[in-house]
Coordinates of C-alpha atoms and ligand atoms in Angstrom, one line a residue:
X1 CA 13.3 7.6 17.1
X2 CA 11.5 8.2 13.3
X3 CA 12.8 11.0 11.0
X4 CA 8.8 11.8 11.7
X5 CA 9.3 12.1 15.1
X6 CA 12.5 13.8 15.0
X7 CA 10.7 16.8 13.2
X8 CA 8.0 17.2 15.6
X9 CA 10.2 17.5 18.3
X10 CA 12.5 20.0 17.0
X11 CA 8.8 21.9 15.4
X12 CA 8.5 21.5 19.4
X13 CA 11.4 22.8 20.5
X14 CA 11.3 25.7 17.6
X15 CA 8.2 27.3 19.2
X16 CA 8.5 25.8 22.5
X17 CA 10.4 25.0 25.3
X18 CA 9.2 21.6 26.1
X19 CA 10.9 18.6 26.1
X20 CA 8.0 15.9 25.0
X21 CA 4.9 16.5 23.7
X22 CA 2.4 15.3 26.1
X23 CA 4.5 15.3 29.6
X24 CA 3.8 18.5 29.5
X25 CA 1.1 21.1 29.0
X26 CA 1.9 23.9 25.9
X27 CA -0.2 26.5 27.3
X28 CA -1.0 30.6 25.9
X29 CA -3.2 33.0 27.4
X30 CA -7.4 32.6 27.6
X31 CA -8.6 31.1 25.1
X32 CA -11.9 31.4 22.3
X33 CA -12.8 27.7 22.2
X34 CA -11.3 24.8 24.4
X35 CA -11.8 21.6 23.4
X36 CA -11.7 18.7 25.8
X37 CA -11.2 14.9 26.5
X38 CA -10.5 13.7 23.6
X39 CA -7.5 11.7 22.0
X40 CA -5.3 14.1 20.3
X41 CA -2.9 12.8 17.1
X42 CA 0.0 14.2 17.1
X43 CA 2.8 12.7 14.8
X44 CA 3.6 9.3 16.2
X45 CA 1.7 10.1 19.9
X46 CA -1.9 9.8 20.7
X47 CA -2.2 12.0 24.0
X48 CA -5.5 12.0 26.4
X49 CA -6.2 15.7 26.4
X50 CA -7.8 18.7 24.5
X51 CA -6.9 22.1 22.4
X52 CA -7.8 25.6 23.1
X53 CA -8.0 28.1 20.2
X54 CA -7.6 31.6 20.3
X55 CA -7.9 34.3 17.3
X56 CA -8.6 30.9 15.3
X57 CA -5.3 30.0 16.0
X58 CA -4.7 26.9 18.3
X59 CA -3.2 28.6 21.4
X60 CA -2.4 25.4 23.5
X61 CA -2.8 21.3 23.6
X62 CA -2.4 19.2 26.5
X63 CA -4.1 17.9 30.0
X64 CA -7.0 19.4 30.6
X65 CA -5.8 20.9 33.9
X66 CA -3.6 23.1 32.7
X67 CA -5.7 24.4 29.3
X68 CA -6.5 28.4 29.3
X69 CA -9.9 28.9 30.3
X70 CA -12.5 29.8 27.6
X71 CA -16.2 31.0 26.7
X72 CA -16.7 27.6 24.9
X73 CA -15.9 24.4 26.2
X74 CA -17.0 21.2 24.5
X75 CA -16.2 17.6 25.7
X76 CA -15.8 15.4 23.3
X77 CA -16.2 12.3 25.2
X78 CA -13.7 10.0 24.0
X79 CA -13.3 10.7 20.5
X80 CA -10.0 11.1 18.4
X81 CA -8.9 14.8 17.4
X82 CA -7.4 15.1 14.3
X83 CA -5.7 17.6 12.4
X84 CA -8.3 19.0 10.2
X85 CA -8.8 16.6 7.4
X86 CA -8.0 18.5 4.0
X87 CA -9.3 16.6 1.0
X88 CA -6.9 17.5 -2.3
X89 CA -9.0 16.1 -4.8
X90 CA -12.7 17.7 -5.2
X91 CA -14.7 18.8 -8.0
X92 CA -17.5 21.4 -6.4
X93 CA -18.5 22.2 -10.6
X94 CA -18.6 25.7 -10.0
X95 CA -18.5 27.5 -12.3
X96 CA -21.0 26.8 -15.4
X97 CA -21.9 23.3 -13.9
X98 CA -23.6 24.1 -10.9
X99 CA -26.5 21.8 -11.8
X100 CA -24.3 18.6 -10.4
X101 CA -22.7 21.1 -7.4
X102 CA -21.6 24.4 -6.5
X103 CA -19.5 25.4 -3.5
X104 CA -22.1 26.1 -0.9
X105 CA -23.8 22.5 -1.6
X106 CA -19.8 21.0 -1.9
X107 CA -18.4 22.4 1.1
X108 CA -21.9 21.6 3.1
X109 CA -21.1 18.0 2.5
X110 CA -17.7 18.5 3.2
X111 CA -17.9 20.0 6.3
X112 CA -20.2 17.4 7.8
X113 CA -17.7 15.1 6.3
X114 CA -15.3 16.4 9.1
X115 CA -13.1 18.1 6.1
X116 CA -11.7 21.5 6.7
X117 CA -9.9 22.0 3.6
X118 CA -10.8 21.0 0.2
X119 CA -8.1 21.5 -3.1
X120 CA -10.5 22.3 -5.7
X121 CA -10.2 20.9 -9.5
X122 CA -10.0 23.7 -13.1
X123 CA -12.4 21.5 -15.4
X124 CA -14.9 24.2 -15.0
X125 CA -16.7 26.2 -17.5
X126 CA -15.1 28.0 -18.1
X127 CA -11.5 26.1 -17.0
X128 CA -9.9 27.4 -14.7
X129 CA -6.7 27.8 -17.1
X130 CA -5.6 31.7 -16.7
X131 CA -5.2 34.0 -13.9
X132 CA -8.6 36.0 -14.7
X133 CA -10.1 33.2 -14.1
X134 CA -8.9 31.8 -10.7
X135 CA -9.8 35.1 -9.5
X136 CA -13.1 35.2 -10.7
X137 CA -13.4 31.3 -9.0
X138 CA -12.2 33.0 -5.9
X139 CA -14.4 36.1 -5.5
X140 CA -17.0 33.9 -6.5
X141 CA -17.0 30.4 -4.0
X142 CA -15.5 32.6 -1.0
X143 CA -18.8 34.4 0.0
X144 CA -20.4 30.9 -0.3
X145 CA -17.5 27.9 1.3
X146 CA -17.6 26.7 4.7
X147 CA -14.7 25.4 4.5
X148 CA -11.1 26.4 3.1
X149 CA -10.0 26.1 -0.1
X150 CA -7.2 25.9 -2.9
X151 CA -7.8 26.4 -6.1
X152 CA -5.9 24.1 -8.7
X153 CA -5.0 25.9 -11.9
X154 CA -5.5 23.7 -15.6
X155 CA -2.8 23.3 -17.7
X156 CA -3.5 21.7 -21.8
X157 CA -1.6 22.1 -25.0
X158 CA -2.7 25.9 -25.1
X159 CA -1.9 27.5 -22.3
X160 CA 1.3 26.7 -21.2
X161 CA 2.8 30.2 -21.5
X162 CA -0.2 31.1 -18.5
X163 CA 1.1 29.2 -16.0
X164 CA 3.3 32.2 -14.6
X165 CA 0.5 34.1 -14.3
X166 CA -1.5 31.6 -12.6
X167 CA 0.9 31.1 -10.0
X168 CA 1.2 34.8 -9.2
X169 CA -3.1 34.6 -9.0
X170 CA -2.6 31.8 -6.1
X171 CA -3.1 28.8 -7.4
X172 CA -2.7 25.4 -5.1
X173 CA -1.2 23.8 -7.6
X174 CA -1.5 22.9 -12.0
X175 CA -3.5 19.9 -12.6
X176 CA -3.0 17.9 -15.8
X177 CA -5.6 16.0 -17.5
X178 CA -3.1 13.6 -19.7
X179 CA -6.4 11.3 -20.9
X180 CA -9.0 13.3 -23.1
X181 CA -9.4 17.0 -24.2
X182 CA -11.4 18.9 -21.2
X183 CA -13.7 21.6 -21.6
X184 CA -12.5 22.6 -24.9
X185 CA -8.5 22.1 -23.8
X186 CA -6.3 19.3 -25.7
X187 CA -4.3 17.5 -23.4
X188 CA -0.5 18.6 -23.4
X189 CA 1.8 16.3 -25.5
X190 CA 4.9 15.6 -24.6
X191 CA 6.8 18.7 -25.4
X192 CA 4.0 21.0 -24.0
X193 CA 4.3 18.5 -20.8
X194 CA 7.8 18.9 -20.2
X195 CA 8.4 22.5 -21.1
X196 CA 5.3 23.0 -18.6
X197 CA 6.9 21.2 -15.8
X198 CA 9.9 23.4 -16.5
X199 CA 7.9 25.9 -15.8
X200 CA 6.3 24.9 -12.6
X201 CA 10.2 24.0 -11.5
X202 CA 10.7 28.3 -11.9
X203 CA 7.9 29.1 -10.3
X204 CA 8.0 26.3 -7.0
X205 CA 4.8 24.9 -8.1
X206 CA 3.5 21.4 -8.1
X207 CA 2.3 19.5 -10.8
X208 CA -1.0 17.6 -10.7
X209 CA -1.4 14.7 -13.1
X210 CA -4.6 12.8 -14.2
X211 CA -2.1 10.2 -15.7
X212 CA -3.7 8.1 -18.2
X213 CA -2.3 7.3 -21.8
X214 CA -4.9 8.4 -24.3
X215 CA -4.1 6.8 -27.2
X216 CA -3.8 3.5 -26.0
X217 CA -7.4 4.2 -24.3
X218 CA -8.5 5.6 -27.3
X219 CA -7.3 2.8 -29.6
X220 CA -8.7 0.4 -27.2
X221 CA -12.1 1.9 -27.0
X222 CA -12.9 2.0 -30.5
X223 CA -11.5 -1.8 -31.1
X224 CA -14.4 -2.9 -27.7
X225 CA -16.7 -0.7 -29.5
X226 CA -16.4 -2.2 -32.8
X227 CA -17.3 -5.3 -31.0
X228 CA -20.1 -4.1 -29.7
X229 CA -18.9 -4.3 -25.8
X230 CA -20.7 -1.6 -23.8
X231 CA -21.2 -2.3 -20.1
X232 CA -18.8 -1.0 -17.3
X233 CA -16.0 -4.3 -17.4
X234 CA -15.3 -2.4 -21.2
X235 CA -14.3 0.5 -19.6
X236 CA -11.9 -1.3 -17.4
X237 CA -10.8 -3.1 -20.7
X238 CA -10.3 -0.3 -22.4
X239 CA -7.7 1.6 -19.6
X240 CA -5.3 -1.6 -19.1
X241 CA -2.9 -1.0 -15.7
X242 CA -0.4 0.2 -18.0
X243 CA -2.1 3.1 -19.3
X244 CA -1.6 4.2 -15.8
X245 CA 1.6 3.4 -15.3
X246 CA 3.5 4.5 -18.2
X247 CA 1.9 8.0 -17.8
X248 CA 2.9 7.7 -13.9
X249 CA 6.5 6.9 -15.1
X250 CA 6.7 9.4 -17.9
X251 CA 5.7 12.6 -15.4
X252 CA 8.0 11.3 -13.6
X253 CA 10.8 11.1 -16.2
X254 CA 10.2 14.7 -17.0
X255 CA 9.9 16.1 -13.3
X256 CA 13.1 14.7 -12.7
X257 CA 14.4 16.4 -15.6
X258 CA 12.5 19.8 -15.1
X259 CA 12.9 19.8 -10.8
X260 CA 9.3 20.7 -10.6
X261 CA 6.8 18.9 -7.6
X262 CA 5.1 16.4 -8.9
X263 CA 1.5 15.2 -7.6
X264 CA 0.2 11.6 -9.2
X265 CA -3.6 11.6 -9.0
X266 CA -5.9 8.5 -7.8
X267 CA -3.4 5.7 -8.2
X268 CA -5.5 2.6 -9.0
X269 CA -3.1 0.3 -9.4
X270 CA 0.5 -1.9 -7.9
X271 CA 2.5 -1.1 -11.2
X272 CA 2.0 2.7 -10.3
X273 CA 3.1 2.0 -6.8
X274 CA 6.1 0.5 -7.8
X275 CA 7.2 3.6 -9.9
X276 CA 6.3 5.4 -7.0
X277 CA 8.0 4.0 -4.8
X278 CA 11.1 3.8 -6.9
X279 CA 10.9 7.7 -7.6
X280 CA 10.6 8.1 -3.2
X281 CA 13.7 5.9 -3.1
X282 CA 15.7 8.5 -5.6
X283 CA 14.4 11.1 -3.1
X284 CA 12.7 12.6 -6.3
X285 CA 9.6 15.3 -5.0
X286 CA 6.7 13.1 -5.9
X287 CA 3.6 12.5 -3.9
X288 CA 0.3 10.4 -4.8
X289 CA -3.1 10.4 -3.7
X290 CA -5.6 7.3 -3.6
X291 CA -9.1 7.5 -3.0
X292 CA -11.6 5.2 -0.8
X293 CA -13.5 4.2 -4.3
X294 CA -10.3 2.0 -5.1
X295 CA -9.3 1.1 -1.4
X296 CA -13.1 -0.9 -1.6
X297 CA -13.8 -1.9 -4.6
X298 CA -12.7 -4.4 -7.6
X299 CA -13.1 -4.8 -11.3
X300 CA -15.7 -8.0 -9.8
X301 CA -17.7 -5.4 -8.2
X302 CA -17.9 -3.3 -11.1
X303 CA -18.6 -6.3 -13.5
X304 CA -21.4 -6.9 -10.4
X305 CA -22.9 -3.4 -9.6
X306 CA -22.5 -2.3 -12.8
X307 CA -22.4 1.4 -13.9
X308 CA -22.4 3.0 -10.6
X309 CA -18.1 1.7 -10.6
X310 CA -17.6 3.5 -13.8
X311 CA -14.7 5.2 -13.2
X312 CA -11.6 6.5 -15.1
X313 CA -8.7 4.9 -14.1
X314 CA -11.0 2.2 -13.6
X315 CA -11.3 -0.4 -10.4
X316 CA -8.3 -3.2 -10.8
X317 CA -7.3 -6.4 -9.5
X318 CA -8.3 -7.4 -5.7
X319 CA -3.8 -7.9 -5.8
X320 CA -4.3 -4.0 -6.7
X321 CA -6.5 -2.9 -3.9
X322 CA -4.8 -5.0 -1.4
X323 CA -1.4 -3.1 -2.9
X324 CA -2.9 0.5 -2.3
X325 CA -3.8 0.1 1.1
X326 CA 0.3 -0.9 2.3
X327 CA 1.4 1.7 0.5
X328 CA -0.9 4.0 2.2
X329 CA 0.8 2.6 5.3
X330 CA 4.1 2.1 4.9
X331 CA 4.1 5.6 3.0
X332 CA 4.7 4.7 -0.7
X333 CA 1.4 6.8 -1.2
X334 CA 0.8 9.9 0.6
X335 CA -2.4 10.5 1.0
X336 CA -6.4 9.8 0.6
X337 CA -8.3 12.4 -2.1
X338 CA -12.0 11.3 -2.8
X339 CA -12.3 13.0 -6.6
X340 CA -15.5 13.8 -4.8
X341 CA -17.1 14.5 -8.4
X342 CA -21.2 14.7 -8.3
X343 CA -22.9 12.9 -11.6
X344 CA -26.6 12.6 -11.4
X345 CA -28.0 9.6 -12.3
X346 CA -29.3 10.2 -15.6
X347 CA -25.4 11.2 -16.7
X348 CA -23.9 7.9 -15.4
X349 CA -26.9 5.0 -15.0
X350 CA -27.4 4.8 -18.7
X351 CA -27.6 1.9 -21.2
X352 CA -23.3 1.9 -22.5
X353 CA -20.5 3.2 -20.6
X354 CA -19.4 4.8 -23.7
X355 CA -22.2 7.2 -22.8
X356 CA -21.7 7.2 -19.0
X357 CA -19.8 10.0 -17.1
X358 CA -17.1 8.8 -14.7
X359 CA -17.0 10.4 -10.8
X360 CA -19.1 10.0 -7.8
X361 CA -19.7 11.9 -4.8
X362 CA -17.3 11.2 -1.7
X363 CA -16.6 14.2 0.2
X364 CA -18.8 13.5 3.1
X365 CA -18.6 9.5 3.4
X366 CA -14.9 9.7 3.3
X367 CA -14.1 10.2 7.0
X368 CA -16.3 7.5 8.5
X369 CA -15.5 5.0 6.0
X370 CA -11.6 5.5 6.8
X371 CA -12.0 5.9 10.3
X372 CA -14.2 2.6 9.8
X373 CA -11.1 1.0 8.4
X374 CA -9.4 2.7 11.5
X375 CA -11.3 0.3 13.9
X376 CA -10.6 -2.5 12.0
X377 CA -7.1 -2.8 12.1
X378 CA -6.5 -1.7 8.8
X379 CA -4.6 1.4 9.3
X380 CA -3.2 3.5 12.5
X381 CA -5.2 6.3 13.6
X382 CA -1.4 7.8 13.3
X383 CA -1.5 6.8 9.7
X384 CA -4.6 7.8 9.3
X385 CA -4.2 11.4 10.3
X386 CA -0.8 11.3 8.0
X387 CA -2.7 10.5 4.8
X388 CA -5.9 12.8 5.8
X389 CA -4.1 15.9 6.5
X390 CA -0.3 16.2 7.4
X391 CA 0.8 15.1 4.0
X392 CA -1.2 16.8 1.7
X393 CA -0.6 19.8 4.0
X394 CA 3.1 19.1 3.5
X395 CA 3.1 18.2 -0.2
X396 CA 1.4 21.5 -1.1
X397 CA 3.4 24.2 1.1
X398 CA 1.1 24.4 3.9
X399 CA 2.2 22.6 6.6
X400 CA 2.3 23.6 9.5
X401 CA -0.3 26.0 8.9
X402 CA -2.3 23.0 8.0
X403 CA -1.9 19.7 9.1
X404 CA -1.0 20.2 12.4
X405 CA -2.0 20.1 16.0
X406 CA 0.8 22.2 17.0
X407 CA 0.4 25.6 18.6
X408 CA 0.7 28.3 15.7
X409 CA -1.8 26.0 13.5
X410 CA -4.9 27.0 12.0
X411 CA -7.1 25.9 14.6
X412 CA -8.9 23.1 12.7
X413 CA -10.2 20.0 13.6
X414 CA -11.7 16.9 12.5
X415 CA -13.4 15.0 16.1
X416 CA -14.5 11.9 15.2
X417 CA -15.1 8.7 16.5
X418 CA -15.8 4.4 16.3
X419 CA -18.7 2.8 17.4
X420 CA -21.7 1.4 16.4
X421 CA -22.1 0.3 12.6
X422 CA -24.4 2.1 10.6
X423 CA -24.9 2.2 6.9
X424 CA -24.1 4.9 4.8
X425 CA -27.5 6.4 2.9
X426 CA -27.1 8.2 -0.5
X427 CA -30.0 10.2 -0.4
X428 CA -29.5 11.6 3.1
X429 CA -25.9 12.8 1.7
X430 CA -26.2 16.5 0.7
X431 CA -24.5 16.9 -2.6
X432 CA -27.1 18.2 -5.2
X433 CA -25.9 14.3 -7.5
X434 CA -26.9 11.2 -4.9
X435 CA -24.8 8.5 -7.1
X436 CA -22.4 6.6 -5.0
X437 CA -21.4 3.5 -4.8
X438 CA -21.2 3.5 -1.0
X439 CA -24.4 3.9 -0.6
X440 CA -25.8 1.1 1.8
X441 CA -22.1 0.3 2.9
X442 CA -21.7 0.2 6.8
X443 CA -19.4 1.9 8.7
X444 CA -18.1 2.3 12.6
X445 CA -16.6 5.6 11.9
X446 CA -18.4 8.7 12.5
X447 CA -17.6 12.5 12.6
X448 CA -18.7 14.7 15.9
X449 CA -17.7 18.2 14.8
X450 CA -16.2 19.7 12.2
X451 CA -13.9 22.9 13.8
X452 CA -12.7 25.7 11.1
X453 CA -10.5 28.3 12.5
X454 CA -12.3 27.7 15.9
X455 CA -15.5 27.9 14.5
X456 CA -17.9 25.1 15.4
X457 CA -18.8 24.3 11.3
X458 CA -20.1 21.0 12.4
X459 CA -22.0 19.3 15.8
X460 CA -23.6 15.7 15.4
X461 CA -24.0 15.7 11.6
X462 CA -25.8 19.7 11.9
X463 CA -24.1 22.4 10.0
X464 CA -23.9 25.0 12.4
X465 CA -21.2 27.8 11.2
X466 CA -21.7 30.2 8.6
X467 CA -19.4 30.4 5.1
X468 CA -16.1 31.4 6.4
X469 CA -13.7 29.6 4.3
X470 CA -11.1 31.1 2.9
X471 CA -8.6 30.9 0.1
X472 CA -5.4 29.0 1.7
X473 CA -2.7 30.6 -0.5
X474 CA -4.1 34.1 -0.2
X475 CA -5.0 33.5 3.3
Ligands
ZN501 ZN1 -10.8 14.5 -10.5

């Protein structure tokens, strides 16, 4: 039996008296919303059945026999029920750059994405880099999010001394931007870096980390520049693998020494893996996130389609991208994050890529291109609702809250389904920015509903809940 296993059962056990998930029915009283025949994921087990939700709370999961009886009922014919999928990586611009997004268009894509929960990104105007501020972000988005939310505080060279404060304003977790000064904010050296893990370590937070050297990417730049090289392949040039993974390492290094959490951001590339993998092996507490942008395409695409794959860390080797996808597997990397970041086209379609913004939508076309990936073999639909949900639930202290089917979890979930191919159409997306790279790409995933604390958020691609989300540390 897995360790995974092992820790359902005993969750089981700890709430329950039953003696395998799926033999039998864990019922609770009537219910607000019953959902039926479907294919629940639970751990390792995919069980025929359906989930009834009370108080927006799920109240019971198994055969449909023996579910509480409820006011709603909706059969969804076949399709998988997943934990609701929580995406770690977003940037919904709000506030100050509400022209790209802002959390009502955001979390509209997200939530007929399937996602539930988004982690949202500090690179706001202003950052999001003191505790004034994260509570401003939170009275502010909360009236307007239809789906729930973390907020991530910033940390640069300058406000180090905040992060206390920012963790006692409920922050998700302290993200890092290692490559380039961010909305006013140099990036922390090496001393600011570690004393600000230290930090985190006191106050049981997790570090986030944009790891890319910036002086070997600047140094780089301005020798491609000087040569006049300006389209997308001198971007790629310019961030070599090892930009990546000596920052990757060096975090590392220092969350060792500090005992903080440590969260690596879009891993592009094998070399990161490896030092990974190697800090998993020494039981260190480090997670990493890729995103579907890397799982599909290669520095050949981007040298092909051009600026639409600019993007920093850049696209790698085909060697990389087949790397990425066993690690999401065998568990080297934890989880899928989309850096869902809206550029409109006159911002990233432009004559040099020293001019061009990085980022690209991918909230919404993130669930049918995985589960597309699903039906092709490429993953387990018990992988699959791993690295959508359980782990980034896990890796940020919210599991079993989130991530979870069990009864005592939000009552959230993602029903989707495989079937037909059909092709994924920018324009129809519904982020204010339309630029993505997966537009025209086909896909046999597709998302049914979109449940929020027993809320119907979502039915056949119509929004059909109201903003409800909340803030999932302050919840
Ligand atoms: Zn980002």
């Amino acid at each position: 039996m897995s360790a995974h296993r092992l820790k359902t059962k005993a969750l089981c056990r700890r709430w329950h008296r039953c003696s395998e998930l799926g033999e039998e029915t864990i019922s609770g009283p009537t219910s607000d919303i019953v959902v039926t025949n479907g294919r629940l994921v639970i751990g390792p087990q995919v069980i025929q059945g359906g989930v009834a939700i009370k108080d927006g709370v799920i109240a019971a999961i198994g055969r449909e026999s023996s579910l509480p009886d409820s006011k709603e009922v909706i059969d969804v014919a076949g399709a998988y029920i997943l934990p609701g999928v929580i995406d770690p990586h977003v940037h919904f611009r709000e506030p100050g750059l509400t022209n790209r997004e802002d959390f009502a268009s955001g979390s509209t894509a997200a939530t007929i994405g399937g996602v539930t929960t988004v982690f949202e990104m500090p690179n706001t105007v202003p950052p999001t880099a003191g505790a004034d501020a994260v509570m401003a972000k939170r009275e502010l988005v909360k009236p307007k999010s239809l789906v729930d939310f973390g907020l991530f505080g910033m940390v640069g060279q300058t406000n180090v001394d905040r992060i206390e404060e920012m963790a006692e304003a409920g922050v998700i977790g302290f993200k890092f931007y290692l490559h380039q000064t961010i909305e006013g904010m140099p990036p922390c050296d090496d001393g600011a870096l570690f004393e600000a893990f230290q930090r985190i370590a006191a106050v049981g937070g997790v570090a986030a980390v944009h790891a890319e050297n910036p002086e070997i990417i600047g140094r780089c730049s301005a020798h491609l520049r000087a040569h006049g090289h300006s389209d997308v392949t001198a971007n790629i040039a310019a961030r070599p693998t090892v930009s990546e993974s000596e920052m990757v390492a060096r975090c590392i290094a220092y969350a060792r020494a500090a005992g903080n959490r440590l969260h690596i951001c879009h891993v592009t590339s094998a070399e990161s893996v490896d030092e990974i993998a190697s800090a998993k092996r020494r039981h260190l507490p480090v997670t990493a996130e890729t995103g579907p942008q890397w799982l599909w395409f290669t520095e050949v695409d981007a040298a092909e389609k051009g600026m639409v794959l600019m993007f920093s860390p850049p696209f790698r080797s085909e060697g990389d991208r087949k790397a990425l996808w066993d690690a999401l597997q065998d568990g080297r990397l934890d989880m899928v994050a989309t850096d869902h970041a809206p550029r409109h086209r006159e911002e990233k379609l432009v004559a040099s890529v020293w001019d061009a913004k990085s980022g690209f939508i991918g909230v919404e076309t993130n669930v049918p291109l995985m589960m597309g990936a699903v039906d092709q073999g490429r993953l387990s639909i018990q992988t699959y609702a791993r690295i959508s949900s359980e782990n980034a639930a896990r890796a940020f202290g919210l599991w079993p809250r989130k991530g979870s089917l069990l009864p005592g979890s939000d009552g959230d979930l993602t029903i989707v389904g495989v079937g037909a191919a059909h092709a994924i159409e920018a324009e129809r997306l519904h982020s204010k920015a339309k630029v993505t790279p997966f537009d025209g790409v086909s896909t046999t995933g597709s998302v049914k509903y979109t449940i929020l604390g027993g809320q119907v958020m979502m039915r056949d691609q119509n929004v059909t809940g109201s903003p409800r989300g909340r803030d999932v540390v302050r919840a």
